[in-house]
Amino acid sequence: MKKSLKFSMLLFLILCAAVPDAVRAQAADPASAWVKRCEGAAGAGQVCEMVYRLVEQNTQSRVLELAIGFAPQNQTARAVLIAPLGVELGQGFTITVDGKDSMAVKPRYCLSDGCYAFLLMPPDVLAVFKNGKEAVLSFNTFDGQPAQLPIALDGYATLLAELQK
């Protein structure tokens, strides 16, 4: 196994053990854990999405990213979830909102920067996130240990409304 992959897995395991102290949501507005990211010139051709990014405080390395956007003229959002390396892929992920509403997420593939999952977020799922306080991404690490990463929902409803205009 390459040294960088071993280091990535070790760092990941350390972060999962100390999530509250080692990572934080990265956002321009301290009242919001979510940011708006756009591509293209302002106007009709511009495509925007809302992004939650959890980073390790010392290195600013991404631990988790969730990006949600809408295709033009479509009410069903699409999301890309990038989880850290070192996850057990067979079991997949679970996202739970406020400890009660949960959804299974199946990762599609892993690259050197993380494991990718793609999901549809119909209006009912968007509403669960909109009305929630915090979501949690749960999974097992490659050695079978349970891990959880927080997804703060502060600012989610505001950005969602802005994207849906």
JSON list of C-alpha atoms in Angstrom, two decimals:
[
{"chain": "A", "resi": 1, "resn": "MET", "atom": "CA", "xyz": [0.00, 0.00, 0.00]},
{"chain": "A", "resi": 2, "resn": "LYS", "atom": "CA", "xyz": [1.34, 3.44, -0.83]},
{"chain": "A", "resi": 3, "resn": "LYS", "atom": "CA", "xyz": [2.61, 5.55, 2.06]},
{"chain": "A", "resi": 4, "resn": "SER", "atom": "CA", "xyz": [0.23, 8.42, 1.23]},
{"chain": "A", "resi": 5, "resn": "LEU", "atom": "CA", "xyz": [-2.79, 6.08, 1.31]},
{"chain": "A", "resi": 6, "resn": "LYS", "atom": "CA", "xyz": [-1.67, 4.64, 4.66]},
{"chain": "A", "resi": 7, "resn": "PHE", "atom": "CA", "xyz": [-1.25, 8.17, 6.00]},
{"chain": "A", "resi": 8, "resn": "SER", "atom": "CA", "xyz": [-4.69, 9.18, 4.68]},
{"chain": "A", "resi": 9, "resn": "MET", "atom": "CA", "xyz": [-6.34, 6.21, 6.37]},
{"chain": "A", "resi": 10, "resn": "LEU", "atom": "CA", "xyz": [-4.52, 6.87, 9.64]},
{"chain": "A", "resi": 11, "resn": "LEU", "atom": "CA", "xyz": [-5.49, 10.55, 9.56]},
{"chain": "A", "resi": 12, "resn": "PHE", "atom": "CA", "xyz": [-9.08, 9.58, 8.79]},
{"chain": "A", "resi": 13, "resn": "LEU", "atom": "CA", "xyz": [-9.26, 7.21, 11.78]},
{"chain": "A", "resi": 14, "resn": "ILE", "atom": "CA", "xyz": [-7.81, 9.86, 14.07]},
{"chain": "A", "resi": 15, "resn": "LEU", "atom": "CA", "xyz": [-10.33, 12.43, 12.82]},
{"chain": "A", "resi": 16, "resn": "CYS", "atom": "CA", "xyz": [-13.26, 10.08, 13.32]},
{"chain": "A", "resi": 17, "resn": "ALA", "atom": "CA", "xyz": [-12.19, 9.50, 16.90]},
{"chain": "A", "resi": 18, "resn": "ALA", "atom": "CA", "xyz": [-11.98, 13.25, 17.61]},
{"chain": "A", "resi": 19, "resn": "VAL", "atom": "CA", "xyz": [-14.57, 14.76, 15.28]},
{"chain": "A", "resi": 20, "resn": "PRO", "atom": "CA", "xyz": [-15.89, 17.50, 17.59]},
{"chain": "A", "resi": 21, "resn": "ASP", "atom": "CA", "xyz": [-12.42, 18.91, 18.30]},
{"chain": "A", "resi": 22, "resn": "ALA", "atom": "CA", "xyz": [-10.62, 18.27, 15.03]},
{"chain": "A", "resi": 23, "resn": "VAL", "atom": "CA", "xyz": [-13.05, 19.30, 12.33]},
{"chain": "A", "resi": 24, "resn": "ARG", "atom": "CA", "xyz": [-15.39, 22.16, 11.64]},
{"chain": "A", "resi": 25, "resn": "ALA", "atom": "CA", "xyz": [-17.76, 23.31, 8.95]},
{"chain": "A", "resi": 26, "resn": "GLN", "atom": "CA", "xyz": [-16.18, 25.73, 6.53]},
{"chain": "A", "resi": 27, "resn": "ALA", "atom": "CA", "xyz": [-18.44, 28.64, 5.61]},
{"chain": "A", "resi": 28, "resn": "ALA", "atom": "CA", "xyz": [-18.08, 32.34, 4.85]},
{"chain": "A", "resi": 29, "resn": "ASP", "atom": "CA", "xyz": [-20.95, 33.23, 7.18]},
{"chain": "A", "resi": 30, "resn": "PRO", "atom": "CA", "xyz": [-20.43, 31.96, 10.75]},
{"chain": "A", "resi": 31, "resn": "ALA", "atom": "CA", "xyz": [-24.22, 31.68, 11.14]},
{"chain": "A", "resi": 32, "resn": "SER", "atom": "CA", "xyz": [-24.35, 29.24, 8.24]},
{"chain": "A", "resi": 33, "resn": "ALA", "atom": "CA", "xyz": [-22.58, 25.94, 7.72]},
{"chain": "A", "resi": 34, "resn": "TRP", "atom": "CA", "xyz": [-23.53, 26.04, 4.03]},
{"chain": "A", "resi": 35, "resn": "VAL", "atom": "CA", "xyz": [-22.15, 28.16, 1.20]},
{"chain": "A", "resi": 36, "resn": "LYS", "atom": "CA", "xyz": [-23.37, 28.89, -2.31]},
{"chain": "A", "resi": 37, "resn": "ARG", "atom": "CA", "xyz": [-21.00, 27.87, -5.12]},
{"chain": "A", "resi": 38, "resn": "CYS", "atom": "CA", "xyz": [-21.69, 28.99, -8.69]},
{"chain": "A", "resi": 39, "resn": "GLU", "atom": "CA", "xyz": [-20.14, 28.38, -12.09]},
{"chain": "A", "resi": 40, "resn": "GLY", "atom": "CA", "xyz": [-20.60, 30.41, -15.23]},
{"chain": "A", "resi": 41, "resn": "ALA", "atom": "CA", "xyz": [-21.48, 34.03, -15.86]},
{"chain": "A", "resi": 42, "resn": "ALA", "atom": "CA", "xyz": [-24.20, 35.61, -13.74]},
{"chain": "A", "resi": 43, "resn": "GLY", "atom": "CA", "xyz": [-27.60, 35.28, -15.32]},
{"chain": "A", "resi": 44, "resn": "ALA", "atom": "CA", "xyz": [-29.55, 32.52, -17.03]},
{"chain": "A", "resi": 45, "resn": "GLY", "atom": "CA", "xyz": [-26.49, 30.36, -17.77]},
{"chain": "A", "resi": 46, "resn": "GLN", "atom": "CA", "xyz": [-25.16, 30.33, -14.23]},
{"chain": "A", "resi": 47, "resn": "VAL", "atom": "CA", "xyz": [-25.38, 27.03, -12.35]},
{"chain": "A", "resi": 48, "resn": "CYS", "atom": "CA", "xyz": [-25.28, 27.14, -8.54]},
{"chain": "A", "resi": 49, "resn": "GLU", "atom": "CA", "xyz": [-25.26, 24.59, -5.75]},
{"chain": "A", "resi": 50, "resn": "MET", "atom": "CA", "xyz": [-25.18, 24.67, -1.99]},
{"chain": "A", "resi": 51, "resn": "VAL", "atom": "CA", "xyz": [-22.18, 23.08, -0.30]},
{"chain": "A", "resi": 52, "resn": "TYR", "atom": "CA", "xyz": [-21.41, 21.83, 3.18]},
{"chain": "A", "resi": 53, "resn": "ARG", "atom": "CA", "xyz": [-17.72, 21.16, 3.73]},
{"chain": "A", "resi": 54, "resn": "LEU", "atom": "CA", "xyz": [-16.26, 19.68, 6.90]},
{"chain": "A", "resi": 55, "resn": "VAL", "atom": "CA", "xyz": [-12.51, 20.34, 7.23]},
{"chain": "A", "resi": 56, "resn": "GLU", "atom": "CA", "xyz": [-9.73, 19.34, 9.60]},
{"chain": "A", "resi": 57, "resn": "GLN", "atom": "CA", "xyz": [-8.81, 22.54, 11.46]},
{"chain": "A", "resi": 58, "resn": "ASN", "atom": "CA", "xyz": [-5.03, 22.27, 11.39]},
{"chain": "A", "resi": 59, "resn": "THR", "atom": "CA", "xyz": [-4.51, 21.31, 7.75]},
{"chain": "A", "resi": 60, "resn": "GLN", "atom": "CA", "xyz": [-7.79, 22.60, 6.24]},
{"chain": "A", "resi": 61, "resn": "SER", "atom": "CA", "xyz": [-8.07, 19.19, 4.52]},
{"chain": "A", "resi": 62, "resn": "ARG", "atom": "CA", "xyz": [-11.55, 18.17, 3.48]},
{"chain": "A", "resi": 63, "resn": "VAL", "atom": "CA", "xyz": [-13.04, 15.40, 5.61]},
{"chain": "A", "resi": 64, "resn": "LEU", "atom": "CA", "xyz": [-16.56, 15.48, 4.16]},
{"chain": "A", "resi": 65, "resn": "GLU", "atom": "CA", "xyz": [-18.38, 17.43, 1.47]},
{"chain": "A", "resi": 66, "resn": "LEU", "atom": "CA", "xyz": [-22.04, 17.46, 0.49]},
{"chain": "A", "resi": 67, "resn": "ALA", "atom": "CA", "xyz": [-23.10, 19.50, -2.54]},
{"chain": "A", "resi": 68, "resn": "ILE", "atom": "CA", "xyz": [-26.77, 19.88, -3.50]},
{"chain": "A", "resi": 69, "resn": "GLY", "atom": "CA", "xyz": [-28.02, 21.47, -6.71]},
{"chain": "A", "resi": 70, "resn": "PHE", "atom": "CA", "xyz": [-30.89, 21.53, -9.16]},
{"chain": "A", "resi": 71, "resn": "ALA", "atom": "CA", "xyz": [-30.86, 20.82, -12.87]},
{"chain": "A", "resi": 72, "resn": "PRO", "atom": "CA", "xyz": [-32.64, 23.60, -14.80]},
{"chain": "A", "resi": 73, "resn": "GLN", "atom": "CA", "xyz": [-36.45, 23.29, -14.62]},
{"chain": "A", "resi": 74, "resn": "ASN", "atom": "CA", "xyz": [-36.24, 20.36, -12.20]},
{"chain": "A", "resi": 75, "resn": "GLN", "atom": "CA", "xyz": [-37.70, 20.22, -8.69]},
{"chain": "A", "resi": 76, "resn": "THR", "atom": "CA", "xyz": [-35.68, 17.15, -7.71]},
{"chain": "A", "resi": 77, "resn": "ALA", "atom": "CA", "xyz": [-32.27, 18.08, -6.41]},
{"chain": "A", "resi": 78, "resn": "ARG", "atom": "CA", "xyz": [-29.18, 16.00, -7.00]},
{"chain": "A", "resi": 79, "resn": "ALA", "atom": "CA", "xyz": [-26.42, 15.64, -4.46]},
{"chain": "A", "resi": 80, "resn": "VAL", "atom": "CA", "xyz": [-22.81, 14.55, -4.44]},
{"chain": "A", "resi": 81, "resn": "LEU", "atom": "CA", "xyz": [-21.40, 13.27, -1.16]},
{"chain": "A", "resi": 82, "resn": "ILE", "atom": "CA", "xyz": [-17.63, 12.95, -0.80]},
{"chain": "A", "resi": 83, "resn": "ALA", "atom": "CA", "xyz": [-16.65, 10.92, 2.25]},
{"chain": "A", "resi": 84, "resn": "PRO", "atom": "CA", "xyz": [-13.11, 10.24, 3.44]},
{"chain": "A", "resi": 85, "resn": "LEU", "atom": "CA", "xyz": [-11.02, 7.30, 2.32]},
{"chain": "A", "resi": 86, "resn": "GLY", "atom": "CA", "xyz": [-10.93, 4.28, 4.59]},
{"chain": "A", "resi": 87, "resn": "VAL", "atom": "CA", "xyz": [-14.66, 3.55, 4.63]},
{"chain": "A", "resi": 88, "resn": "GLU", "atom": "CA", "xyz": [-16.07, 0.03, 4.33]},
{"chain": "A", "resi": 89, "resn": "LEU", "atom": "CA", "xyz": [-17.87, 0.28, 0.99]},
{"chain": "A", "resi": 90, "resn": "GLY", "atom": "CA", "xyz": [-20.10, -2.79, 1.17]},
{"chain": "A", "resi": 91, "resn": "GLN", "atom": "CA", "xyz": [-22.26, -1.47, 3.98]},
{"chain": "A", "resi": 92, "resn": "GLY", "atom": "CA", "xyz": [-22.53, 2.03, 2.55]},
{"chain": "A", "resi": 93, "resn": "PHE", "atom": "CA", "xyz": [-23.49, 5.15, 4.48]},
{"chain": "A", "resi": 94, "resn": "THR", "atom": "CA", "xyz": [-26.51, 6.29, 6.42]},
{"chain": "A", "resi": 95, "resn": "ILE", "atom": "CA", "xyz": [-27.55, 9.92, 6.78]},
{"chain": "A", "resi": 96, "resn": "THR", "atom": "CA", "xyz": [-29.77, 10.54, 9.80]},
{"chain": "A", "resi": 97, "resn": "VAL", "atom": "CA", "xyz": [-31.46, 13.87, 10.51]},
{"chain": "A", "resi": 98, "resn": "ASP", "atom": "CA", "xyz": [-32.12, 14.78, 14.15]},
{"chain": "A", "resi": 99, "resn": "GLY", "atom": "CA", "xyz": [-31.76, 11.12, 15.17]},
{"chain": "A", "resi": 100, "resn": "LYS", "atom": "CA", "xyz": [-34.98, 9.97, 13.50]},
{"chain": "A", "resi": 101, "resn": "ASP", "atom": "CA", "xyz": [-35.22, 10.36, 9.71]},
{"chain": "A", "resi": 102, "resn": "SER", "atom": "CA", "xyz": [-32.58, 8.34, 7.88]},
{"chain": "A", "resi": 103, "resn": "MET", "atom": "CA", "xyz": [-31.64, 7.42, 4.35]},
{"chain": "A", "resi": 104, "resn": "ALA", "atom": "CA", "xyz": [-29.22, 4.85, 2.99]},
{"chain": "A", "resi": 105, "resn": "VAL", "atom": "CA", "xyz": [-26.51, 6.09, 0.63]},
{"chain": "A", "resi": 106, "resn": "LYS", "atom": "CA", "xyz": [-24.46, 3.75, -1.52]},
{"chain": "A", "resi": 107, "resn": "PRO", "atom": "CA", "xyz": [-20.97, 4.97, -2.46]},
{"chain": "A", "resi": 108, "resn": "ARG", "atom": "CA", "xyz": [-20.22, 4.53, -6.15]},
{"chain": "A", "resi": 109, "resn": "TYR", "atom": "CA", "xyz": [-16.42, 4.74, -6.21]},
{"chain": "A", "resi": 110, "resn": "CYS", "atom": "CA", "xyz": [-13.35, 6.07, -4.40]},
{"chain": "A", "resi": 111, "resn": "LEU", "atom": "CA", "xyz": [-10.57, 8.24, -5.80]},
{"chain": "A", "resi": 112, "resn": "SER", "atom": "CA", "xyz": [-7.48, 9.63, -4.10]},
{"chain": "A", "resi": 113, "resn": "ASP", "atom": "CA", "xyz": [-9.51, 12.52, -2.64]},
{"chain": "A", "resi": 114, "resn": "GLY", "atom": "CA", "xyz": [-12.41, 10.52, -1.17]},
{"chain": "A", "resi": 115, "resn": "CYS", "atom": "CA", "xyz": [-15.33, 8.16, -1.75]},
{"chain": "A", "resi": 116, "resn": "TYR", "atom": "CA", "xyz": [-18.16, 9.46, -3.92]},
{"chain": "A", "resi": 117, "resn": "ALA", "atom": "CA", "xyz": [-21.88, 8.83, -3.63]},
{"chain": "A", "resi": 118, "resn": "PHE", "atom": "CA", "xyz": [-24.57, 10.37, -5.85]},
{"chain": "A", "resi": 119, "resn": "LEU", "atom": "CA", "xyz": [-28.15, 10.69, -4.73]},
{"chain": "A", "resi": 120, "resn": "LEU", "atom": "CA", "xyz": [-31.46, 12.22, -5.67]},
{"chain": "A", "resi": 121, "resn": "MET", "atom": "CA", "xyz": [-33.04, 14.53, -3.13]},
{"chain": "A", "resi": 122, "resn": "PRO", "atom": "CA", "xyz": [-36.76, 14.79, -3.89]},
{"chain": "A", "resi": 123, "resn": "PRO", "atom": "CA", "xyz": [-38.83, 17.53, -2.19]},
{"chain": "A", "resi": 124, "resn": "ASP", "atom": "CA", "xyz": [-39.71, 15.36, 0.82]},
{"chain": "A", "resi": 125, "resn": "VAL", "atom": "CA", "xyz": [-36.02, 14.68, 1.57]},
{"chain": "A", "resi": 126, "resn": "LEU", "atom": "CA", "xyz": [-35.16, 18.36, 1.10]},
{"chain": "A", "resi": 127, "resn": "ALA", "atom": "CA", "xyz": [-37.92, 19.20, 3.60]},
{"chain": "A", "resi": 128, "resn": "VAL", "atom": "CA", "xyz": [-36.52, 16.80, 6.22]},
{"chain": "A", "resi": 129, "resn": "PHE", "atom": "CA", "xyz": [-33.13, 18.53, 5.95]},
{"chain": "A", "resi": 130, "resn": "LYS", "atom": "CA", "xyz": [-34.81, 21.97, 5.92]},
{"chain": "A", "resi": 131, "resn": "ASN", "atom": "CA", "xyz": [-36.67, 21.28, 9.16]},
{"chain": "A", "resi": 132, "resn": "GLY", "atom": "CA", "xyz": [-33.74, 19.59, 10.89]},
{"chain": "A", "resi": 133, "resn": "LYS", "atom": "CA", "xyz": [-31.02, 20.88, 13.18]},
{"chain": "A", "resi": 134, "resn": "GLU", "atom": "CA", "xyz": [-28.23, 18.40, 12.39]},
{"chain": "A", "resi": 135, "resn": "ALA", "atom": "CA", "xyz": [-27.65, 15.43, 10.18]},
{"chain": "A", "resi": 136, "resn": "VAL", "atom": "CA", "xyz": [-25.08, 12.71, 10.81]},
{"chain": "A", "resi": 137, "resn": "LEU", "atom": "CA", "xyz": [-23.26, 10.59, 8.25]},
{"chain": "A", "resi": 138, "resn": "SER", "atom": "CA", "xyz": [-22.66, 7.12, 9.73]},
{"chain": "A", "resi": 139, "resn": "PHE", "atom": "CA", "xyz": [-20.51, 4.33, 8.30]},
{"chain": "A", "resi": 140, "resn": "ASN", "atom": "CA", "xyz": [-17.96, 1.72, 9.25]},
{"chain": "A", "resi": 141, "resn": "THR", "atom": "CA", "xyz": [-14.25, 2.15, 8.65]},
{"chain": "A", "resi": 142, "resn": "PHE", "atom": "CA", "xyz": [-12.29, -0.40, 6.64]},
{"chain": "A", "resi": 143, "resn": "ASP", "atom": "CA", "xyz": [-11.51, -2.29, 9.87]},
{"chain": "A", "resi": 144, "resn": "GLY", "atom": "CA", "xyz": [-15.17, -2.46, 10.95]},
{"chain": "A", "resi": 145, "resn": "GLN", "atom": "CA", "xyz": [-15.17, 0.40, 13.48]},
{"chain": "A", "resi": 146, "resn": "PRO", "atom": "CA", "xyz": [-18.27, 2.62, 13.52]},
{"chain": "A", "resi": 147, "resn": "ALA", "atom": "CA", "xyz": [-17.73, 6.27, 12.61]},
{"chain": "A", "resi": 148, "resn": "GLN", "atom": "CA", "xyz": [-19.94, 9.34, 12.43]},
{"chain": "A", "resi": 149, "resn": "LEU", "atom": "CA", "xyz": [-19.44, 12.77, 10.89]},
{"chain": "A", "resi": 150, "resn": "PRO", "atom": "CA", "xyz": [-21.74, 15.74, 11.60]},
{"chain": "A", "resi": 151, "resn": "ILE", "atom": "CA", "xyz": [-23.56, 17.69, 8.90]},
{"chain": "A", "resi": 152, "resn": "ALA", "atom": "CA", "xyz": [-24.77, 20.96, 10.44]},
{"chain": "A", "resi": 153, "resn": "LEU", "atom": "CA", "xyz": [-27.96, 22.30, 8.91]},
{"chain": "A", "resi": 154, "resn": "ASP", "atom": "CA", "xyz": [-27.53, 25.96, 9.95]},
{"chain": "A", "resi": 155, "resn": "GLY", "atom": "CA", "xyz": [-28.23, 28.10, 6.90]},
{"chain": "A", "resi": 156, "resn": "TYR", "atom": "CA", "xyz": [-29.49, 25.16, 4.84]},
{"chain": "A", "resi": 157, "resn": "ALA", "atom": "CA", "xyz": [-33.10, 26.41, 4.56]},
{"chain": "A", "resi": 158, "resn": "THR", "atom": "CA", "xyz": [-32.03, 29.91, 3.51]},
{"chain": "A", "resi": 159, "resn": "LEU", "atom": "CA", "xyz": [-29.74, 28.70, 0.72]},
{"chain": "A", "resi": 160, "resn": "LEU", "atom": "CA", "xyz": [-32.26, 26.09, -0.41]},
{"chain": "A", "resi": 161, "resn": "ALA", "atom": "CA", "xyz": [-34.90, 28.81, -0.85]},
{"chain": "A", "resi": 162, "resn": "GLU", "atom": "CA", "xyz": [-32.41, 30.91, -2.79]},
{"chain": "A", "resi": 163, "resn": "LEU", "atom": "CA", "xyz": [-31.54, 28.06, -5.15]},
{"chain": "A", "resi": 164, "resn": "GLN", "atom": "CA", "xyz": [-35.19, 27.19, -5.74]},
{"chain": "A", "resi": 165, "resn": "LYS", "atom": "CA", "xyz": [-36.06, 30.71, -7.00]}
]
